[in-house]
Short mmCIF file of C-alpha atoms in Angstrom, two decimals:
data_model
loop_
_atom_site.label_atom_id
_atom_site.label_comp_id
_atom_site.label_asym_id
_atom_site.label_seq_id
_atom_site.Cartn_x
_atom_site.Cartn_y
_atom_site.Cartn_z
CA MET A 12 -0.44 26.10 4.19
CA SER A 13 2.16 25.34 6.88
CA TYR A 14 1.10 23.60 9.84
CA GLY A 15 2.30 24.45 13.36
CA VAL A 16 2.87 22.12 16.29
CA ASP A 17 -0.87 22.89 17.43
CA GLU A 18 -2.44 22.84 14.31
CA THR A 19 -0.60 19.47 13.19
CA GLU A 20 -1.66 18.12 16.71
CA LYS A 21 -5.11 18.95 16.28
CA LYS A 22 -5.17 17.37 12.70
CA ILE A 23 -3.74 14.14 14.12
CA PHE A 24 -6.27 14.24 16.77
CA MET A 25 -8.90 14.41 14.39
CA ILE A 26 -7.52 11.66 11.83
CA ARG A 27 -7.33 9.24 15.12
CA VAL A 28 -11.04 10.28 15.69
CA ALA A 29 -11.96 9.21 12.12
CA GLU A 30 -10.10 5.98 12.72
CA GLN A 31 -11.85 4.96 15.69
CA ALA A 32 -15.21 5.68 14.25
CA GLU A 33 -13.87 3.75 11.42
CA CYS A 34 -14.58 6.81 8.62
CA TYR A 35 -11.73 5.54 6.79
CA ASP A 36 -12.68 7.52 3.82
CA GLU A 37 -12.64 10.68 5.64
CA MET A 38 -9.06 9.83 7.61
CA PHE A 39 -7.63 9.19 4.21
CA GLU A 40 -8.88 12.80 2.74
CA MET A 41 -7.68 14.09 6.23
CA MET A 42 -4.39 12.91 5.58
CA LEU A 43 -3.86 14.33 2.11
CA PRO A 44 -3.16 18.02 3.22
CA LEU A 45 -0.91 16.95 6.02
CA ILE A 46 1.15 14.78 3.27
CA LYS A 47 1.01 17.75 0.78
CA ASP A 48 2.80 19.98 3.37
CA LYS A 49 5.08 17.59 5.01
CA THR A 50 5.85 15.44 2.35
CA VAL A 51 8.80 12.90 3.22
CA HIS A 52 9.21 14.77 6.61
CA LEU A 53 6.11 12.94 8.27
CA THR A 54 7.07 11.61 11.26
CA SER A 55 7.03 7.53 12.21
CA GLU A 56 3.70 8.11 13.57
CA GLU A 57 1.94 9.89 10.76
CA ARG A 58 3.30 7.73 8.18
CA THR A 59 1.86 4.94 9.77
CA LEU A 60 -1.48 6.60 9.99
CA PHE A 61 -1.66 7.19 6.56
CA SER A 62 -0.66 3.25 5.90
CA VAL A 63 -3.83 2.53 8.43
CA ALA A 64 -6.17 5.01 6.51
CA CYS A 65 -5.26 3.83 3.05
CA LYS A 66 -5.21 -0.08 4.00
CA ASN A 67 -8.65 0.21 5.33
CA TYR A 68 -9.95 2.83 2.28
CA ILE A 69 -9.03 -0.08 -0.12
CA ASN A 70 -10.12 -3.05 2.13
CA ARG A 71 -14.00 -2.73 1.52
CA ASP A 72 -13.46 -3.55 -2.04
CA ARG A 73 -11.01 -5.99 -1.19
CA TYR A 74 -13.82 -7.58 1.07
CA THR A 75 -16.44 -7.24 -1.65
CA TYR A 76 -14.10 -9.10 -4.40
CA ARG A 77 -13.65 -11.90 -1.95
CA THR A 78 -17.13 -12.36 -0.68
CA ILE A 79 -18.55 -12.50 -4.12
CA LYS A 80 -15.81 -15.12 -5.33
CA ALA A 81 -16.59 -17.29 -2.14
CA ILE A 82 -20.47 -16.78 -3.27
CA MET A 83 -19.54 -18.22 -6.85
CA LEU A 84 -18.26 -21.34 -5.41
CA LEU A 85 -21.40 -22.74 -3.92
CA LEU A 86 -23.36 -24.96 -6.11
CA ALA A 87 -26.43 -23.49 -4.73
CA TYR A 88 -25.99 -20.41 -6.34
CA ARG A 89 -24.71 -21.97 -9.84
CA ALA A 90 -27.93 -20.55 -11.71
CA GLN A 91 -27.01 -16.92 -10.49
CA ARG A 92 -23.36 -17.38 -11.80
CA PRO A 93 -23.74 -14.53 -14.68
CA LEU A 94 -25.26 -12.14 -12.31
CA LEU A 95 -22.49 -12.57 -9.81
CA GLU A 96 -19.73 -12.44 -12.58
CA GLU A 97 -21.14 -8.82 -13.58
CA TYR A 98 -21.27 -7.85 -10.09
CA LEU A 99 -17.50 -9.25 -9.73
CA LEU A 100 -16.45 -7.13 -12.74
CA LYS A 101 -17.85 -4.24 -11.40
CA SER A 102 -16.04 -4.67 -7.95
CA VAL A 103 -12.81 -5.28 -9.83
CA VAL A 104 -13.02 -2.14 -11.62
CA ARG A 105 -13.85 0.01 -8.60
CA PHE A 106 -11.00 -1.72 -6.65
CA GLU A 107 -8.29 -1.23 -9.19
CA SER A 108 -9.69 2.80 -9.49
CA ILE A 109 -9.20 3.35 -6.02
CA CYS A 110 -5.87 1.59 -5.88
CA LEU A 111 -4.70 3.70 -8.45
CA LYS A 112 -6.31 6.87 -6.97
CA VAL A 113 -3.86 6.32 -3.85
CA ILE A 114 -0.63 5.49 -5.73
CA ASP A 115 -1.47 8.93 -7.55
CA HIS A 116 -1.68 10.78 -4.55
CA ILE A 117 1.51 9.27 -3.22
CA GLU A 118 3.25 10.16 -6.59
CA LYS A 119 1.92 13.81 -6.66
CA LEU A 120 2.36 14.56 -2.89
CA VAL A 121 5.58 12.94 -1.78
CA ILE A 122 7.58 11.23 -4.84
CA GLU A 123 7.62 13.95 -7.43
CA PRO A 124 8.49 16.67 -5.23
CA GLU A 125 11.59 14.63 -4.28
CA LYS A 126 12.59 13.70 -7.52
CA GLU A 127 14.84 16.70 -8.00
CA ASN A 128 16.73 16.07 -4.96
CA LYS A 129 19.74 14.08 -5.70
CA GLU A 130 20.71 13.30 -2.01
CA PRO A 131 17.45 13.07 0.14
CA LYS A 132 17.95 12.76 3.82
CA GLU A 133 14.76 11.31 4.41
CA GLN A 134 15.78 7.96 3.27
CA GLU A 135 13.45 6.00 5.44
CA SER A 136 10.79 8.00 4.72
CA LEU A 137 11.24 7.66 1.13
CA ALA A 138 11.61 4.17 1.14
CA PHE A 139 8.24 3.66 2.95
CA PHE A 140 6.26 5.54 0.38
CA TRP A 141 7.74 3.44 -2.49
CA LYS A 142 7.00 0.30 -0.34
CA MET A 143 3.11 1.63 -0.13
CA LYS A 144 3.13 2.08 -3.90
CA ALA A 145 4.48 -1.45 -4.40
CA ASP A 146 1.92 -3.00 -2.07
CA LEU A 147 -0.80 -1.07 -3.98
CA TYR A 148 0.17 -2.69 -7.17
CA ARG A 149 0.24 -6.38 -5.25
CA TYR A 150 -3.16 -5.67 -4.25
CA ILE A 151 -4.12 -5.00 -7.71
CA CYS A 152 -2.43 -8.03 -8.56
CA GLU A 153 -4.90 -10.08 -6.53
CA THR A 154 -8.07 -9.26 -8.75
CA ALA A 155 -6.40 -8.39 -12.10
CA LYS A 156 -6.11 -10.66 -15.23
CA GLY A 157 -4.03 -10.80 -18.69
CA LYS A 158 -2.26 -7.33 -19.32
CA THR A 159 -3.32 -5.66 -16.25
CA LEU A 160 -1.98 -8.18 -14.24
CA GLU A 161 1.41 -8.48 -16.24
CA LYS A 162 1.49 -4.32 -15.65
CA ALA A 163 0.65 -4.34 -12.04
CA LYS A 164 3.16 -7.00 -11.38
CA GLU A 165 5.99 -5.46 -13.39
CA ASP A 166 4.83 -1.95 -11.50
CA ALA A 167 4.99 -3.59 -8.23
CA LYS A 168 8.60 -5.20 -8.73
CA LYS A 169 9.71 -2.10 -9.85
CA CYS A 170 8.59 0.01 -6.50
CA TYR A 171 9.74 -2.81 -4.33
CA VAL A 172 13.38 -2.58 -5.92
CA LYS A 173 13.41 1.26 -5.59
CA ALA A 174 12.05 1.09 -2.31
CA ASN A 175 14.84 -1.45 -1.20
CA SER A 176 17.54 0.75 -2.78
CA PHE A 177 17.46 3.42 0.05
CA VAL A 178 20.14 3.29 2.29
CA ILE A 179 18.45 2.56 5.86
CA PRO A 180 19.63 0.20 8.50
CA SER A 181 18.51 -3.34 7.94
CA PHE A 182 16.91 -4.03 11.24
CA CYS A 183 14.42 -0.82 11.17
CA SER A 184 10.80 -1.61 10.67
CA THR A 185 10.58 -0.44 6.91
CA LYS A 186 13.48 -2.24 5.90
CA MET A 187 11.99 -5.50 7.26
CA SER A 188 8.49 -4.61 6.13
CA ILE A 189 9.95 -4.08 2.59
CA GLY A 190 11.73 -7.65 2.60
CA LEU A 191 8.75 -9.42 3.69
CA ASN A 192 6.06 -7.96 1.42
CA LEU A 193 8.30 -8.51 -1.13
CA ALA A 194 8.71 -12.23 -0.05
CA VAL A 195 5.19 -12.20 0.12
CA PHE A 196 4.79 -11.11 -3.59
CA GLU A 197 7.06 -13.56 -4.96
CA PHE A 198 5.28 -15.99 -3.13
CA GLU A 199 1.70 -15.41 -3.71
CA VAL A 200 1.67 -13.31 -6.87
CA CYS A 201 5.01 -14.78 -8.81
CA LYS A 202 4.53 -18.21 -7.29
CA ASN A 203 8.19 -17.81 -6.85
CA ILE A 204 8.48 -20.11 -3.45
CA THR A 205 12.17 -20.63 -3.80
CA HIS A 206 13.03 -17.00 -4.27
CA ALA A 207 10.41 -15.98 -1.56
CA LEU A 208 12.28 -17.68 0.99
CA LYS A 209 15.79 -16.73 0.07
CA ILE A 210 14.62 -13.11 0.54
CA SER A 211 13.06 -14.22 3.75
CA GLU A 212 16.36 -16.08 4.85
CA LYS A 213 18.39 -12.96 3.99
CA LEU A 214 16.42 -10.50 5.82
CA LEU A 215 16.48 -12.64 9.26
CA GLY A 216 20.25 -13.03 8.67
CA ASP A 217 20.93 -9.42 8.24
CA SER A 218 18.87 -8.44 10.90
CA LEU A 219 20.38 -10.88 13.20
CA GLU A 220 23.96 -9.86 11.98
CA LYS A 221 23.19 -6.30 13.07
CA MET A 222 21.60 -7.20 16.49
CA ASP A 223 24.80 -9.05 17.33
#
C-alpha cells in the first residue's frame, strides 16, 4: 500500500497523538506500515518519530531493570535477594527480547530492501537506521552478561562502523549523533576512555572545520 500525502499526514497525526498520550506500544506499531512503505525515504521528521517511539517502547523495561537493581542494593531487602534476582532475570530476558524485536523490524523493513542497491542515494537515512541498530545493541549491553554481552558489544561496534561509513556532512545531526553515541559506547560499555575522548575530539574538530 502506498500512502498519498493526505493519508501520510493522517498517519503522522495519529502517531503524534499516541506520543502525547504516552501510548508508545501503539506509536511503535503505527510507525511500522509507514516504514514498510517508505523504507529509507522517510522524512527527517518521520525518522525522528520512529526513534522516539522505539526509545520509549523499550524504556519501560530499562527502567524496570534499573529499579530492581537499585532495590537489590538496599540492606533492608537482603533477605529477599533471591526473589529479586529471579525478577531481575525475567526483566533482562524481556528487555533483550524487545530490543531484538525492534532490530529485526529495522533489518527487514529498511536495511534488507536496500542491500541490492550498490549506490544508495539516501545515505543519511541509512546511516540513521544503522545507528539505531547500534544503539539497541548498546542498550542490550547494559543488562547482558557473558557470551550475550560479548555478542552485543561486537554487533554494536559493527553497526556503528557501518553507520559511520555513509557519506554525509560531518556537521549534520545524524553524523554527530553517530560519533557521540559511539563515544558513549566506548566509554560506558568498552571502558575505553582514551578512545572515547579521541572520537569526541575528532567529531568536534571536524564539525568546527566545516563550519569555518
